[in-house]
mmCIF file of C-alpha atoms in Angstrom:
data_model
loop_
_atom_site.group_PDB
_atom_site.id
_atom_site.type_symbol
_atom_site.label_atom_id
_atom_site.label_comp_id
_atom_site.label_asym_id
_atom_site.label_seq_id
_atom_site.Cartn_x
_atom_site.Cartn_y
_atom_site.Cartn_z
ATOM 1 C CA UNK A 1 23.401 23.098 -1.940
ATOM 2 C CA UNK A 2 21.281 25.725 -2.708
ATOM 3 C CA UNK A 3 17.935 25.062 -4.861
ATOM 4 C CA UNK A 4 16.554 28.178 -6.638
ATOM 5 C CA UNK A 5 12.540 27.970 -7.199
ATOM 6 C CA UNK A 6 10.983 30.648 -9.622
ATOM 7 C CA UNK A 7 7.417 31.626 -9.397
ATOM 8 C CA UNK A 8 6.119 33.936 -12.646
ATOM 9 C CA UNK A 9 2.932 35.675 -12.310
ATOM 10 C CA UNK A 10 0.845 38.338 -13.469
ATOM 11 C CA UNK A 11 -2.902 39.255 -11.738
ATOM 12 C CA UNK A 12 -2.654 36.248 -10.026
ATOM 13 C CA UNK A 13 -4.267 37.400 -6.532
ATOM 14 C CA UNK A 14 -6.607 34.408 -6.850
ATOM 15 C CA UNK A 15 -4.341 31.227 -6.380
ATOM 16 C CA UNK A 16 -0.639 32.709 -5.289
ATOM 17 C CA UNK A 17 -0.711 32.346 -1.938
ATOM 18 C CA UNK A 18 -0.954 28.631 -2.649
ATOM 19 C CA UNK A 19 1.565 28.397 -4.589
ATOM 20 C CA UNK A 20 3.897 30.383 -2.041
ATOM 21 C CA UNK A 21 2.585 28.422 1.094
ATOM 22 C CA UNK A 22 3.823 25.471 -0.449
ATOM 23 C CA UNK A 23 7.093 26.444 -0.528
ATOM 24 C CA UNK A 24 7.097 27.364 3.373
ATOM 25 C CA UNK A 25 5.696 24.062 3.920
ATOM 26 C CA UNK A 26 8.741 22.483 2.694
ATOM 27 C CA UNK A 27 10.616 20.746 5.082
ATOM 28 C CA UNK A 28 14.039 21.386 3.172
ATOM 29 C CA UNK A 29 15.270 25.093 3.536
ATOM 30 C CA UNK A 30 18.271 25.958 1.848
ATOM 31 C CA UNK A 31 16.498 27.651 -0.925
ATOM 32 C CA UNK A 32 15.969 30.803 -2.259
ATOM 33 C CA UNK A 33 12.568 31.899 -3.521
ATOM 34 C CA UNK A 34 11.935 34.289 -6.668
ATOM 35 C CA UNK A 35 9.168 35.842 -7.820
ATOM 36 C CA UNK A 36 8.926 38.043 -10.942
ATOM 37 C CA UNK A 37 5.592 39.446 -11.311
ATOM 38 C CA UNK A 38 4.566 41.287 -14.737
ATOM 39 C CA UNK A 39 3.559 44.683 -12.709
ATOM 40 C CA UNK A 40 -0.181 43.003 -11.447
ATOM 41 C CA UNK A 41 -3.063 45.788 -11.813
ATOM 42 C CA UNK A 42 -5.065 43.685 -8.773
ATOM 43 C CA UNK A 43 -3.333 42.585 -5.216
ATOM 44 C CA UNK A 44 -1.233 40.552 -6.348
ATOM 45 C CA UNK A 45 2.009 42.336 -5.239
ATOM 46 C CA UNK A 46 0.236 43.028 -1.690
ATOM 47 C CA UNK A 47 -0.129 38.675 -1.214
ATOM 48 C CA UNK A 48 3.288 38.737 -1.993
ATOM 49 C CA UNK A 49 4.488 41.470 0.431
ATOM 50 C CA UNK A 50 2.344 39.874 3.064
ATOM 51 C CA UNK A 51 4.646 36.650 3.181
ATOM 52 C CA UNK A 52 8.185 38.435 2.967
ATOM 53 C CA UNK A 53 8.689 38.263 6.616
ATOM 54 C CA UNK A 54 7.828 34.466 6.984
ATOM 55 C CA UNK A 55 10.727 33.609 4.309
ATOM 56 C CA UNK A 56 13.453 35.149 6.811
ATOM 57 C CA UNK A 57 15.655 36.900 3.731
ATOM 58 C CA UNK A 58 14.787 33.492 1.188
ATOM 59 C CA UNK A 59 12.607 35.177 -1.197
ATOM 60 C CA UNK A 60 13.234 38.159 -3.278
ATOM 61 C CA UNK A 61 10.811 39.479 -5.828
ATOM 62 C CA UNK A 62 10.644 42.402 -8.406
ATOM 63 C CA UNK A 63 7.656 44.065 -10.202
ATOM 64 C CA UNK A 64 7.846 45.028 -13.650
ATOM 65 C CA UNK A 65 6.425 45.010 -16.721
ATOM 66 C CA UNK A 66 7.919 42.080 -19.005
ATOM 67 C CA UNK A 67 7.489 40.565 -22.915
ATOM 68 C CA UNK A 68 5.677 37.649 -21.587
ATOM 69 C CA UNK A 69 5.901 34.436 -19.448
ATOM 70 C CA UNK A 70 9.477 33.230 -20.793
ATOM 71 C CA UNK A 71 10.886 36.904 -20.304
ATOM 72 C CA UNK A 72 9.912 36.843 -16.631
ATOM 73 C CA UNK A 73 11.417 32.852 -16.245
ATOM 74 C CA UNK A 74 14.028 33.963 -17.543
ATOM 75 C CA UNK A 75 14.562 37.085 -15.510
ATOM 76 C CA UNK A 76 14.393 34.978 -12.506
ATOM 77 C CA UNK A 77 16.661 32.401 -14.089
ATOM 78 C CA UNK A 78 19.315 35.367 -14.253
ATOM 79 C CA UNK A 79 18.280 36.071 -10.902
ATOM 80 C CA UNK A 80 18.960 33.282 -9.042
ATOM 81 C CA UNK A 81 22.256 32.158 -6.811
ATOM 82 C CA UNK A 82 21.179 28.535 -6.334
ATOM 83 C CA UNK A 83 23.240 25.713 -7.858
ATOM 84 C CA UNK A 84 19.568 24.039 -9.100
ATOM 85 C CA UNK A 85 17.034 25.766 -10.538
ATOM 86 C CA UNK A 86 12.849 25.001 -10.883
ATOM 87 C CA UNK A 87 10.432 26.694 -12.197
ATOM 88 C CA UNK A 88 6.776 26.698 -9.914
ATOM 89 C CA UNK A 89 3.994 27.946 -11.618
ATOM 90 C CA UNK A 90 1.815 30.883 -9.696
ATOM 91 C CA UNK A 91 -1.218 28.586 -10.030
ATOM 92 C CA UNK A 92 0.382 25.937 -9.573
ATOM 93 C CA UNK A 93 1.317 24.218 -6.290
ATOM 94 C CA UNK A 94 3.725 21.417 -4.211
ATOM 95 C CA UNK A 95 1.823 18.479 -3.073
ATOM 96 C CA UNK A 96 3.910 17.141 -0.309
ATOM 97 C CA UNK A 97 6.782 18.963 2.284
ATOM 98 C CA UNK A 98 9.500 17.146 1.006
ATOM 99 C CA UNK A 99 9.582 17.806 -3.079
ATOM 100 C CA UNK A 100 12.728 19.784 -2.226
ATOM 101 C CA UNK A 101 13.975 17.617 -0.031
ATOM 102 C CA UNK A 102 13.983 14.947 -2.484
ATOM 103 C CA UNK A 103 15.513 17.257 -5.422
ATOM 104 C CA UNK A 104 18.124 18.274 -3.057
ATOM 105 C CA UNK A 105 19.018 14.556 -2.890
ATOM 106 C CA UNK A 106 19.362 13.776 -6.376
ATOM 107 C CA UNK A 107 21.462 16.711 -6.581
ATOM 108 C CA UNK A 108 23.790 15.206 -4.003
ATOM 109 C CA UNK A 109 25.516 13.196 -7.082
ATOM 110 C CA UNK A 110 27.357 15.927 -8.983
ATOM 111 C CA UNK A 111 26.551 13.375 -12.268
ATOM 112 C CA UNK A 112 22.871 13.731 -11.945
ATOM 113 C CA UNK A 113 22.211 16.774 -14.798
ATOM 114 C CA UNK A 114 18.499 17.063 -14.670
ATOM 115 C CA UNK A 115 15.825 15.517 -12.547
ATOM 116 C CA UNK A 116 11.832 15.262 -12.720
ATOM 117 C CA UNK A 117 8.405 13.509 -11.741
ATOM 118 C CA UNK A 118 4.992 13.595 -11.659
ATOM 119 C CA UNK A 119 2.171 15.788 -11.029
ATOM 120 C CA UNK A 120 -1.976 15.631 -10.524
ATOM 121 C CA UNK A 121 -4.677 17.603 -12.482
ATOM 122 C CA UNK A 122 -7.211 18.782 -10.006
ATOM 123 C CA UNK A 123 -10.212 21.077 -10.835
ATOM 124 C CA UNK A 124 -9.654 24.778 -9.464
ATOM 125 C CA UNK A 125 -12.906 24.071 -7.205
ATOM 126 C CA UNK A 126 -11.602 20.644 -5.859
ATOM 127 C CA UNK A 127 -8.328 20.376 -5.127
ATOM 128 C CA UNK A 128 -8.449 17.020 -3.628
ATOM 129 C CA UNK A 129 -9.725 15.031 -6.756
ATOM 130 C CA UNK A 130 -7.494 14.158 -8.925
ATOM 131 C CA UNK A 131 -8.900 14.492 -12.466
ATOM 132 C CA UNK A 132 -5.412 13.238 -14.618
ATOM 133 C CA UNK A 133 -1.978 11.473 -13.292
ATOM 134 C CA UNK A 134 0.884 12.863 -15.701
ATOM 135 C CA UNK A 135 3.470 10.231 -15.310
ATOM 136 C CA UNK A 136 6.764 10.699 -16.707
ATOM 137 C CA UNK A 137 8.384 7.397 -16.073
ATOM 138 C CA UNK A 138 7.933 6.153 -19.277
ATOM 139 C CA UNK A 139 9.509 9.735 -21.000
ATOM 140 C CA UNK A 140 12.671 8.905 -23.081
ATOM 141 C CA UNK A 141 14.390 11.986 -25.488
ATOM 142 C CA UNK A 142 12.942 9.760 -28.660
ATOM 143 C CA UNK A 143 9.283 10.747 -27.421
ATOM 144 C CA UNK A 144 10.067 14.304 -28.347
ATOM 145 C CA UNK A 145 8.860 13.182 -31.782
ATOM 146 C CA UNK A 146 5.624 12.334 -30.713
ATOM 147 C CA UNK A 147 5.088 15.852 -28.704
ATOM 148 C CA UNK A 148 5.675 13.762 -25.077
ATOM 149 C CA UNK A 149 8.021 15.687 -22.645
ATOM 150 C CA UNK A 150 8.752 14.776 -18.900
ATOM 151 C CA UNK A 151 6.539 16.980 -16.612
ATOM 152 C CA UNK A 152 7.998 21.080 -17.022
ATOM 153 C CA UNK A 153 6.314 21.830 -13.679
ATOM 154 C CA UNK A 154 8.563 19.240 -12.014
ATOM 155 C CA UNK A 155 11.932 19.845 -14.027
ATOM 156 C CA UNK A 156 14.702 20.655 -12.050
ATOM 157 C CA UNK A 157 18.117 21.463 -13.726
ATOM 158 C CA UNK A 158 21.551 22.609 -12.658
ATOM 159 C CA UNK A 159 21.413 26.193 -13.376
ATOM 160 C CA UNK A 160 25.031 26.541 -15.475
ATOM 161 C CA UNK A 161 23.080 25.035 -18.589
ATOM 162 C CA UNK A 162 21.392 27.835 -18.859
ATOM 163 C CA UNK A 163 24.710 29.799 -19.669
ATOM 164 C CA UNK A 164 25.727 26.853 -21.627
ATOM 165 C CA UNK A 165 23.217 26.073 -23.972
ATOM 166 C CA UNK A 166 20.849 29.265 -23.756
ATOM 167 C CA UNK A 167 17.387 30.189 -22.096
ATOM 168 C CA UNK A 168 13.677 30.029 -23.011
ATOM 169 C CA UNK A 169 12.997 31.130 -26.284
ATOM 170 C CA UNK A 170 11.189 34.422 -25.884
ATOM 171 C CA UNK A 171 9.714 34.187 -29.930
ATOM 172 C CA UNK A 172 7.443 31.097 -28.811
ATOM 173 C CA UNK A 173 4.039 31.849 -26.961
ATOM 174 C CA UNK A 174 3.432 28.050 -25.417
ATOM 175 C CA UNK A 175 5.973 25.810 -26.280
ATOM 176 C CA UNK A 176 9.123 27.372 -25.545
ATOM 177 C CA UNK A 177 8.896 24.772 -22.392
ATOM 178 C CA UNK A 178 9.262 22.048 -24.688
ATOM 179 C CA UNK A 179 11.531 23.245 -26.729
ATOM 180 C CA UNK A 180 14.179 24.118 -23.771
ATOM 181 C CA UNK A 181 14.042 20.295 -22.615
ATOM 182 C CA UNK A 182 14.412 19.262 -26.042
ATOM 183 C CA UNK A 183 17.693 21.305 -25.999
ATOM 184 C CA UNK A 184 18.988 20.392 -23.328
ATOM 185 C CA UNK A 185 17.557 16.611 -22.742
ATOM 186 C CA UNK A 186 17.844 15.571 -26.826
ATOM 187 C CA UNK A 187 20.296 17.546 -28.507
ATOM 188 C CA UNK A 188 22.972 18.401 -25.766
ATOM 189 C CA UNK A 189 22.274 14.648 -23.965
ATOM 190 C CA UNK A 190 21.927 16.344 -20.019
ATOM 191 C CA UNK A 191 21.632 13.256 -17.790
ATOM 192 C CA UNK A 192 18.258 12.991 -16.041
ATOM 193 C CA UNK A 193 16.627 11.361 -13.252
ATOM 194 C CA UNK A 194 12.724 10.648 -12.763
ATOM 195 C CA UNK A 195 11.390 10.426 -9.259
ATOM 196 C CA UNK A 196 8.180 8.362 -8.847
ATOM 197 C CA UNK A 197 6.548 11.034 -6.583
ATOM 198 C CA UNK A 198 3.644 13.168 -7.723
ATOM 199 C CA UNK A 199 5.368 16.533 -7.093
ATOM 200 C CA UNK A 200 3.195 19.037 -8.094
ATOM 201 C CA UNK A 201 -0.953 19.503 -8.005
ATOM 202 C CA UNK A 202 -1.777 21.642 -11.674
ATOM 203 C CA UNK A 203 -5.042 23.565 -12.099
ATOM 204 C CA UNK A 204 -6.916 22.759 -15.296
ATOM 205 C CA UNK A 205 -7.107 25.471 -17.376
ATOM 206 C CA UNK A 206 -3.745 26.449 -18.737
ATOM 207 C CA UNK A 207 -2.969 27.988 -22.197
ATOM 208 C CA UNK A 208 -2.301 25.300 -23.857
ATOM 209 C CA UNK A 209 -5.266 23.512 -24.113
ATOM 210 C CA UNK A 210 -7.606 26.558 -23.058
ATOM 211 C CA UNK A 211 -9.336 26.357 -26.445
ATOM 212 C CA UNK A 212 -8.642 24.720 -30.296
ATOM 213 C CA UNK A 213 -6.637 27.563 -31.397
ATOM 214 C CA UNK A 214 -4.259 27.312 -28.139
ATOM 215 C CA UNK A 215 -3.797 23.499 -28.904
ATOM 216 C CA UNK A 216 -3.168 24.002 -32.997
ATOM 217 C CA UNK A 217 -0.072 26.746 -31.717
ATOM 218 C CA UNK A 218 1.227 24.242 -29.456
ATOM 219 C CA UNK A 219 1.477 21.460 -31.575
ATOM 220 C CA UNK A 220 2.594 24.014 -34.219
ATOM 221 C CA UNK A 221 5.693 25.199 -32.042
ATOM 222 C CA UNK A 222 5.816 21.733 -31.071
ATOM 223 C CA UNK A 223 6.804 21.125 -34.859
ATOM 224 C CA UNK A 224 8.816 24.266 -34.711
ATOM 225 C CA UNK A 225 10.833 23.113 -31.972
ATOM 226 C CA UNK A 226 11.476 19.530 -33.242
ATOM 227 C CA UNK A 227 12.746 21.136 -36.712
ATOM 228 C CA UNK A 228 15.410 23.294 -35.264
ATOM 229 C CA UNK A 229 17.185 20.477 -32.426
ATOM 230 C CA UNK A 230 16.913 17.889 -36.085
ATOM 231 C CA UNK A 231 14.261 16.252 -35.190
ATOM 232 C CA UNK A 232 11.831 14.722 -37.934
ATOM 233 C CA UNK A 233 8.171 15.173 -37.100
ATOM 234 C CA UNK A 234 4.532 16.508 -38.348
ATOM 235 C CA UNK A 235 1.140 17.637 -37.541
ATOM 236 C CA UNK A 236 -0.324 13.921 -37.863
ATOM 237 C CA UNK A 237 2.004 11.809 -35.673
ATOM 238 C CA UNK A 238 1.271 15.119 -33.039
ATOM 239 C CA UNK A 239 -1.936 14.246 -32.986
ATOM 240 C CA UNK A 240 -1.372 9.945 -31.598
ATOM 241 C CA UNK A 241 -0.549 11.701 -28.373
ATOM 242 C CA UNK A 242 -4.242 12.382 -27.913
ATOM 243 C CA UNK A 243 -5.175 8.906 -27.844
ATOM 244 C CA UNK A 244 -2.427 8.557 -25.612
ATOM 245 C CA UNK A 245 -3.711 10.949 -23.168
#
């Protein structure tokens, strides 16, 4: 079986090569690796030309300007060959050599749809201390309500749902993540499987929760999302998941 892993980036010269050396560190290598970068103005494309050669044919890439960070997943979603697709952010890295190892696995039962875990917040300057455990063992589909989804970073799905039931929605700018596993964990019922392994190590400082305004359009889209897979929710039971956190 053949695991597709899908690395978007744009300017990202500062933290790639993490991201990328993870994947060579895996211990699991029947994978292909795809990276769609958004045409980079910095070196960027020259940290990813530097690795090409230590892949052996396993990653391809392409360099072009794109309509944004679901327009490039989903590029390399059209890309890919593999039978089981994830998506690894460029900032973004694995924490262990055998996260594919373990998807691969799962995937071994041809009833297992879907599969996730966990992953650590670190601090950009200190990788080693963990500053928040995301665990998704207690996610069911019902928590979509509440704006709780299993970990996106660690979601690994066979890739002929895409062609089923559609791709990321290109009109959202942060929540299109949650609304894809809404679609396809809530309203079409894919099967899923959560691994108690802390899969990937995040860098604080994403888009969603880089400032007030970031956080109001998530929880907006959030809303968005719900409404259009039939799913009753509001502003104010958005916000309990605050306290949760």
């Amino acid at each position: 079986m053949t695991l597709s892993i899908i690395t978007v980036c744009y300017n990202s010269e500062k933290y790639i090569h993490t991201a990328i050396e993870s994947v060579l560190k895996q211990d699991f290598t029947d994978y292909e690796y795809i990276i769609i970068d958004g045409k980079s103005t910095d070196k960027t494309v020259e940290i990813i030309q530097s690795y090409e050669s230590a892949f052996n044919g396993r990653m391809k890439w392409i360099s072009e300007p794109d309509k944004g960070l679901y327009d490039a997943m989903n590029k390399g979603i059209r890309m890919a060959n593999g039978e089981v697709v994830g998506i690894l952010n460029s900032d973004d890295f694995y924490n262990h050599p055998d996260c594919l190892s373990h998807i691969a696995e799962v995937f071994k039962n041809n009833e297992i749809d879907t599969c996730y875990a966990d992953v650590q917040f670190v601090k950009p300057e200190n990788l080693e201390k963990t500053i928040r455990y995301y665990s998704s063992a207690q996610f069911n589909p019902k928590k979509f309500r509440w704006g709780f989804m299993p970990a996106h970073p660690t979601f690994f799905v066979r890739r002929k749902y895409f062609e089923q039931y559609g791709y990321y929605k290109t009109d959202y700018e942060i929540a299109a993540d949650f609304e894809l596993l809404m679609r396809f964990l809530y309203t079409h019922k894919l099967n899923y499987k959560y691994l108690p392994v802390d899969f990937i190590k995040m860098r604080t400082g994403g888009k969603s929760t880089e400032s007030l305004k970031s956080t109001y359009i998530l929880n907006k889209e959030i809303v968005r999302a719900c409404k259009e897979n039939g799913v009753k929710t509001n502003l104010f039971l958005l916000g309990f998941k605050y306290f949760k956190k």
